[in-house]
Amino acid sequence: MHAGCGPRAPSGSPLTTLGFCGSWACEPLLPLPLPLPRHPAREGLCVRQPGSVFCLHVEPASDRHGHGGLSAVVGYPLDTVKVRIQTERSYNGIWHCIRETYKAEKAWGFYKGMSLSVSTVSLVSSFSFGAYRNFLYNICRLRYGTSDVKPSKVDISLAGCATGAVRVVLISPTETAKVRMQTQKQSHYSVTAPHLPKPKYQGPVHCLRMIAKEEGFGGLYKGCSALLCRDCHSFATYFLTYNILCDWFTPAGKNKPDILTVLISGGSAGVFGWAVATPMDVIKSRLQVDNLGQCKYRGLIHCIRVSVKEEGIRVLFKGLGLNCIRAFPVNMVVFVTYEGVMRLADHLMK
């Protein structure tokens, strides 16, 4: 299962610092032993400074653009419904929210702010998988002195948790703009309906500018404490679930899962990840839409206390069903497309 890495290339050779990483092993241009455990980001370029303990795995970004944008389009309408249910008490349930949204805003109401998500999801996805791969590789190097080991569940969880933490800096502004756009109720202004007032936010970029202008730079990071709590444990669960299920369903002697295994493992990883993330996702959304002029919540703990006091403990699980329903197909698309593209790339490079 573990492919070995042979001797390094001579000092000064470009092959000393560059290798092509495969499934449980790194398959460099020369056979160097840098086996890596199976996880979602299987292949990448391993770039290492000679003599350094750390290795930077550079993920190929081209495969992200297809499945990233597709997964955003697939899941965005349900995400809009989820956000509205989490932040407003006027809806009696999922179908009531869908009916009211369509009645007032038609189909466009489900896609408010989607352009920002579609344009950034590839970058965020590539960053997340690449960060996870780097964290896992270097955790193994630090704990065991070598990457030629199968990482433990603790290693995978730590790498996932660290990935969730660092991506908060990247996604918090876009998350805030997305939630503001999704909860904005004004019908879209158009030349066919000139009597309608223009909405406060006329697009995702305009929303970002308005938030920065009215609330300062900190406004772009509203709810980042809840986002940090959400992503740390959800990404640990996400990657751990995928690895465990792939190991369970992949027959002995095979180092890559088949498509059915990827479908089940990827979809299940998304479901479990969102199941543990939902409570903090509710709090994050409420903090992000909280108006600074009439601030209802003073922070993360205060938001939890007020929300639970007013609506009961069930408020922390608003949108749980939607999150799980949305997560399964979206993450099947993510992992199946990723695996397919990477295997095609691997075949073309042979």
Coordinates of C-alpha atoms in Angstrom, one line a residue:
M1 CA 0.0 0.0 0.0
H2 CA 2.9 2.3 0.7
A3 CA 5.1 3.1 -2.2
G4 CA 8.6 3.7 -1.3
C5 CA 10.7 6.7 -2.4
G6 CA 14.1 5.8 -3.6
P7 CA 17.2 7.9 -3.3
R8 CA 17.0 11.5 -3.9
A9 CA 18.2 13.1 -7.0
P10 CA 21.7 14.5 -6.9
S11 CA 22.2 17.8 -5.1
G12 CA 21.5 20.7 -7.3
S13 CA 19.1 18.8 -9.5
P14 CA 15.7 20.3 -10.0
L15 CA 14.3 16.9 -9.1
T16 CA 15.6 17.4 -5.6
T17 CA 12.7 19.8 -4.9
L18 CA 9.9 18.7 -7.2
G19 CA 7.8 15.6 -7.2
F20 CA 4.4 14.4 -8.3
C21 CA 2.4 13.2 -5.3
G22 CA 0.0 10.2 -5.7
S23 CA -2.4 8.4 -3.5
W24 CA -0.8 6.8 -0.5
A25 CA 2.6 7.7 -1.9
C26 CA 4.5 10.4 -3.6
E27 CA 5.4 9.4 -7.1
P28 CA 8.1 11.8 -8.0
L29 CA 9.8 12.2 -11.3
L30 CA 12.5 10.0 -9.6
P31 CA 11.3 7.4 -7.2
L32 CA 11.7 9.3 -3.9
P33 CA 10.0 7.8 -0.8
L34 CA 7.4 10.4 0.2
P35 CA 4.3 8.3 0.7
L36 CA 1.2 10.3 1.6
P37 CA -2.0 8.9 3.1
R38 CA -5.1 8.7 1.1
H39 CA -7.2 11.8 1.4
P40 CA -9.3 13.9 -0.9
A41 CA -6.4 15.9 -2.3
R42 CA -4.5 13.0 -3.8
E43 CA -2.2 14.6 -6.3
G44 CA -0.2 17.7 -6.3
L45 CA 3.2 19.1 -6.8
C46 CA 5.5 18.6 -3.8
V47 CA 7.8 21.6 -3.6
R48 CA 10.5 21.4 -0.9
Q49 CA 13.5 23.4 -0.1
P50 CA 16.6 21.1 0.2
G51 CA 17.2 20.1 3.8
S52 CA 13.8 21.5 5.0
V53 CA 11.5 19.5 7.1
F54 CA 8.4 21.1 5.5
C55 CA 7.0 20.4 2.1
L56 CA 4.6 22.6 0.3
H57 CA 2.0 20.7 -1.8
V58 CA 0.8 22.8 -4.7
E59 CA -2.6 21.7 -5.8
P60 CA -3.5 21.8 -9.5
A61 CA -6.2 24.5 -9.7
S62 CA -7.7 23.6 -13.1
D63 CA -9.9 20.8 -11.7
R64 CA -11.4 23.1 -9.1
H65 CA -13.0 25.5 -11.5
G66 CA -15.4 23.0 -13.0
H67 CA -16.6 21.2 -9.9
G68 CA -16.4 24.3 -7.7
G69 CA -18.8 26.4 -9.9
L70 CA -21.1 23.5 -10.5
S71 CA -21.4 22.6 -6.8
A72 CA -22.2 26.3 -6.0
V73 CA -25.0 26.4 -8.7
V74 CA -26.4 23.0 -7.4
G75 CA -26.6 24.0 -3.8
Y76 CA -27.2 27.8 -3.8
P77 CA -31.0 27.9 -3.9
L78 CA -31.2 25.6 -0.9
D79 CA -28.5 27.7 0.9
T80 CA -30.6 30.8 0.4
V81 CA -33.7 29.1 2.0
K82 CA -31.5 27.8 4.8
V83 CA -30.1 31.3 5.6
R84 CA -33.6 32.9 5.6
I85 CA -34.9 30.2 7.9
Q86 CA -32.0 30.6 10.3
T87 CA -32.2 34.4 10.5
E88 CA -36.0 35.1 10.4
R89 CA -38.8 33.9 12.5
S90 CA -41.5 34.7 9.9
Y91 CA -41.2 31.3 8.2
N92 CA -43.1 28.2 9.4
G93 CA -40.8 25.8 7.6
I94 CA -38.9 25.1 4.4
W95 CA -41.8 25.0 2.0
H96 CA -43.3 28.1 3.5
C97 CA -40.0 29.9 2.9
I98 CA -39.8 28.6 -0.6
R99 CA -43.4 29.7 -1.5
E100 CA -43.0 33.1 0.1
T101 CA -39.6 33.7 -1.6
Y102 CA -40.9 32.7 -5.0
K103 CA -44.1 34.7 -4.6
A104 CA -42.3 37.9 -3.7
E105 CA -39.1 37.6 -5.7
K106 CA -39.6 34.8 -8.3
A107 CA -36.8 32.5 -9.1
W108 CA -34.2 35.3 -8.9
G109 CA -34.8 35.5 -5.2
F110 CA -33.1 32.1 -4.7
Y111 CA -29.9 33.2 -6.5
K112 CA -29.1 36.5 -4.8
G113 CA -25.4 37.0 -4.4
M114 CA -24.6 33.7 -6.3
S115 CA -22.2 35.4 -8.7
L116 CA -19.7 36.0 -5.8
S117 CA -19.9 32.4 -4.6
V118 CA -19.4 31.0 -8.1
S119 CA -16.4 33.3 -8.8
T120 CA -14.7 32.5 -5.5
V121 CA -15.6 28.9 -4.8
S122 CA -12.8 27.5 -7.0
L123 CA -10.2 29.5 -5.2
V124 CA -11.7 28.6 -1.8
S125 CA -11.9 24.9 -2.7
S126 CA -8.4 24.8 -4.0
F127 CA -7.1 26.6 -1.0
S128 CA -8.9 24.3 1.4
F129 CA -7.8 21.1 -0.1
G130 CA -4.2 22.4 -0.6
A131 CA -4.1 23.6 3.0
Y132 CA -5.4 20.3 4.3
R133 CA -2.7 18.4 2.3
N134 CA 0.1 20.7 3.6
F135 CA -1.1 20.5 7.2
L136 CA -1.4 16.7 7.1
Y137 CA 2.0 16.2 5.5
N138 CA 3.8 18.4 7.9
I139 CA 1.9 17.0 11.0
C140 CA 3.2 13.6 10.0
R141 CA 6.7 15.0 9.5
L142 CA 6.7 16.6 12.9
R143 CA 5.1 13.8 14.8
Y144 CA 6.8 10.8 13.3
G145 CA 9.9 12.4 11.7
T146 CA 8.8 11.1 8.3
S147 CA 5.9 11.2 5.9
D148 CA 6.3 7.5 5.2
V149 CA 3.5 6.6 7.6
K150 CA -0.2 6.2 7.5
P151 CA -1.6 9.2 9.5
S152 CA -3.8 8.5 12.5
K153 CA -7.3 9.7 12.9
V154 CA -6.0 12.4 15.2
D155 CA -3.6 13.6 12.5
I156 CA -6.4 13.9 10.0
S157 CA -8.6 15.6 12.5
L158 CA -5.9 18.1 13.4
A159 CA -5.2 18.9 9.7
G160 CA -8.9 19.4 9.0
C161 CA -9.3 21.6 12.1
A162 CA -6.3 23.8 11.0
T163 CA -7.7 24.0 7.5
G164 CA -11.0 25.3 8.8
A165 CA -9.2 27.9 10.9
V166 CA -7.0 29.4 8.2
R167 CA -9.8 29.5 5.6
V168 CA -11.8 31.9 7.8
V169 CA -9.6 34.8 6.9
L170 CA -10.3 34.1 3.2
I171 CA -14.0 33.5 3.3
S172 CA -15.4 35.7 6.0
P173 CA -15.9 38.8 3.9
T174 CA -17.6 36.9 1.1
E175 CA -19.7 34.9 3.6
T176 CA -20.9 38.2 5.1
A177 CA -21.8 39.7 1.7
K178 CA -23.5 36.4 0.6
V179 CA -25.7 36.3 3.7
R180 CA -26.6 40.0 3.4
M181 CA -27.6 39.5 -0.2
Q182 CA -29.6 36.4 0.5
T183 CA -31.7 38.1 3.3
Q184 CA -32.3 41.2 1.4
K185 CA -36.0 41.2 0.6
Q186 CA -36.4 44.0 -2.0
S187 CA -37.3 42.8 -5.4
H188 CA -34.6 43.2 -8.0
Y189 CA -34.6 46.7 -9.6
S190 CA -35.0 46.6 -13.4
V191 CA -36.1 48.9 -16.2
T192 CA -39.3 46.9 -16.5
A193 CA -40.3 47.8 -12.9
P194 CA -39.0 51.4 -12.5
H195 CA -41.5 52.0 -9.6
L196 CA -39.7 49.6 -7.4
P197 CA -37.0 51.2 -5.1
K198 CA -33.5 50.1 -5.6
P199 CA -32.3 47.6 -3.0
K200 CA -29.6 48.7 -0.6
Y201 CA -27.2 46.2 -2.0
Q202 CA -27.2 46.1 -5.8
G203 CA -24.8 43.3 -6.1
P204 CA -22.1 41.3 -4.1
V205 CA -19.3 43.8 -4.9
H206 CA -21.5 46.7 -4.1
C207 CA -22.5 45.0 -0.9
L208 CA -18.8 44.6 0.2
R209 CA -18.2 48.2 -0.6
M210 CA -21.2 49.4 1.4
I211 CA -20.3 47.2 4.4
A212 CA -16.7 48.5 4.5
K213 CA -18.0 52.1 4.1
E214 CA -20.7 51.9 6.8
E215 CA -19.2 49.5 9.2
G216 CA -15.5 49.6 8.6
F217 CA -13.2 46.8 7.9
G218 CA -14.5 44.9 10.9
G219 CA -17.9 44.7 9.4
L220 CA -16.5 42.3 6.7
Y221 CA -15.6 40.0 9.5
K222 CA -18.8 40.0 11.5
G223 CA -19.5 36.6 12.9
C224 CA -16.0 35.4 12.2
S225 CA -15.8 33.9 15.8
A226 CA -18.8 31.7 15.0
L227 CA -17.4 30.9 11.6
L228 CA -14.1 29.8 13.2
C229 CA -15.9 27.6 15.6
R230 CA -18.1 26.2 12.7
D231 CA -15.3 25.4 10.3
C232 CA -12.7 24.0 12.7
H233 CA -14.7 21.0 13.9
S234 CA -16.7 20.6 10.7
F235 CA -13.6 20.3 8.5
A236 CA -12.1 17.9 11.0
T237 CA -15.3 15.8 10.7
Y238 CA -15.4 16.3 7.0
F239 CA -12.0 15.0 6.1
L240 CA -12.0 12.3 8.8
T241 CA -15.3 10.9 7.5
Y242 CA -14.1 10.8 3.9
N243 CA -10.9 9.0 4.8
I244 CA -12.6 6.5 7.1
L245 CA -15.3 5.6 4.5
C246 CA -12.8 5.3 1.7
D247 CA -10.7 2.9 3.8
W248 CA -13.8 0.9 4.7
F249 CA -15.1 0.6 1.1
T250 CA -11.9 0.2 -0.8
P251 CA -10.9 -3.4 -1.2
A252 CA -7.5 -4.5 0.0
G253 CA -4.8 -4.2 -2.6
K254 CA -6.4 -1.1 -4.3
N255 CA -4.9 2.3 -3.5
K256 CA -7.8 4.3 -5.1
P257 CA -11.5 4.0 -4.4
D258 CA -14.0 3.3 -7.1
I259 CA -16.6 5.8 -8.2
L260 CA -19.3 4.4 -6.0
T261 CA -17.0 4.6 -3.0
V262 CA -16.2 8.2 -3.9
L263 CA -19.9 9.0 -4.3
I264 CA -20.9 7.6 -0.9
S265 CA -17.8 8.8 1.0
G266 CA -17.9 12.3 -0.4
G267 CA -21.7 12.8 0.1
S268 CA -21.5 11.3 3.6
A269 CA -18.6 13.5 4.5
G270 CA -20.6 16.5 3.5
V271 CA -23.6 15.4 5.5
F272 CA -21.6 14.7 8.7
G273 CA -19.6 17.9 8.3
W274 CA -22.7 20.0 8.1
A275 CA -24.4 18.1 10.8
V276 CA -21.8 19.2 13.4
A277 CA -21.5 22.7 11.8
T278 CA -25.2 23.7 11.8
P279 CA -25.4 25.2 15.4
M280 CA -22.5 27.6 14.8
D281 CA -23.8 28.2 11.2
V282 CA -27.1 29.6 12.7
I283 CA -25.2 31.9 15.0
K284 CA -22.8 33.0 12.3
S285 CA -25.7 34.0 10.0
R286 CA -27.5 35.9 12.7
L287 CA -24.4 37.8 13.6
Q288 CA -23.7 38.7 10.0
V289 CA -27.1 40.2 9.4
D290 CA -27.3 42.0 12.7
N291 CA -27.5 45.7 12.0
L292 CA -24.8 47.7 13.7
G293 CA -27.2 50.7 14.1
Q294 CA -29.6 48.5 16.1
C295 CA -27.3 45.8 17.3
K296 CA -29.2 43.0 18.9
Y297 CA -26.3 40.8 19.6
R298 CA -23.1 41.8 21.5
G299 CA -21.1 38.8 20.4
L300 CA -21.0 35.0 20.0
I301 CA -22.1 34.0 23.5
H302 CA -24.7 36.7 23.8
C303 CA -26.2 35.6 20.4
I304 CA -26.4 32.0 21.6
R305 CA -28.0 33.0 24.9
V306 CA -30.6 35.3 23.3
S307 CA -31.5 33.0 20.5
V308 CA -31.9 30.0 22.8
K309 CA -33.9 32.1 25.4
E310 CA -36.3 33.4 22.7
E311 CA -36.7 30.3 20.5
G312 CA -35.5 27.3 22.5
I313 CA -32.6 25.0 21.9
R314 CA -34.1 23.9 18.6
V315 CA -33.1 27.3 17.1
L316 CA -29.5 26.0 16.9
F317 CA -30.6 23.3 14.5
K318 CA -32.5 25.5 12.1
G319 CA -31.6 24.5 8.6
L320 CA -30.1 21.2 9.6
G321 CA -32.2 19.2 7.2
L322 CA -31.5 21.6 4.3
N323 CA -27.8 21.5 5.1
C324 CA -27.7 17.7 5.0
I325 CA -29.9 17.5 1.9
R326 CA -27.7 20.1 0.1
A327 CA -24.4 18.6 1.3
F328 CA -24.8 15.1 -0.1
P329 CA -25.2 16.0 -3.8
V330 CA -22.9 18.9 -3.7
N331 CA -20.0 16.9 -2.2
M332 CA -20.6 14.0 -4.5
V333 CA -20.1 16.4 -7.3
V334 CA -17.0 17.9 -5.6
F335 CA -15.2 14.6 -5.0
V336 CA -16.3 12.7 -8.1
T337 CA -15.3 15.5 -10.4
Y338 CA -12.0 15.9 -8.5
E339 CA -11.2 12.2 -8.7
G340 CA -12.1 12.0 -12.4
V341 CA -10.0 15.0 -13.4
M342 CA -7.0 13.9 -11.3
R343 CA -7.1 10.4 -12.7
L344 CA -7.3 11.8 -16.2
A345 CA -4.4 14.0 -15.5
D346 CA -2.5 11.1 -14.1
H347 CA -3.2 9.0 -17.2
L348 CA -2.1 11.8 -19.5
M349 CA 1.1 12.3 -17.7
K350 CA 2.2 8.7 -17.9

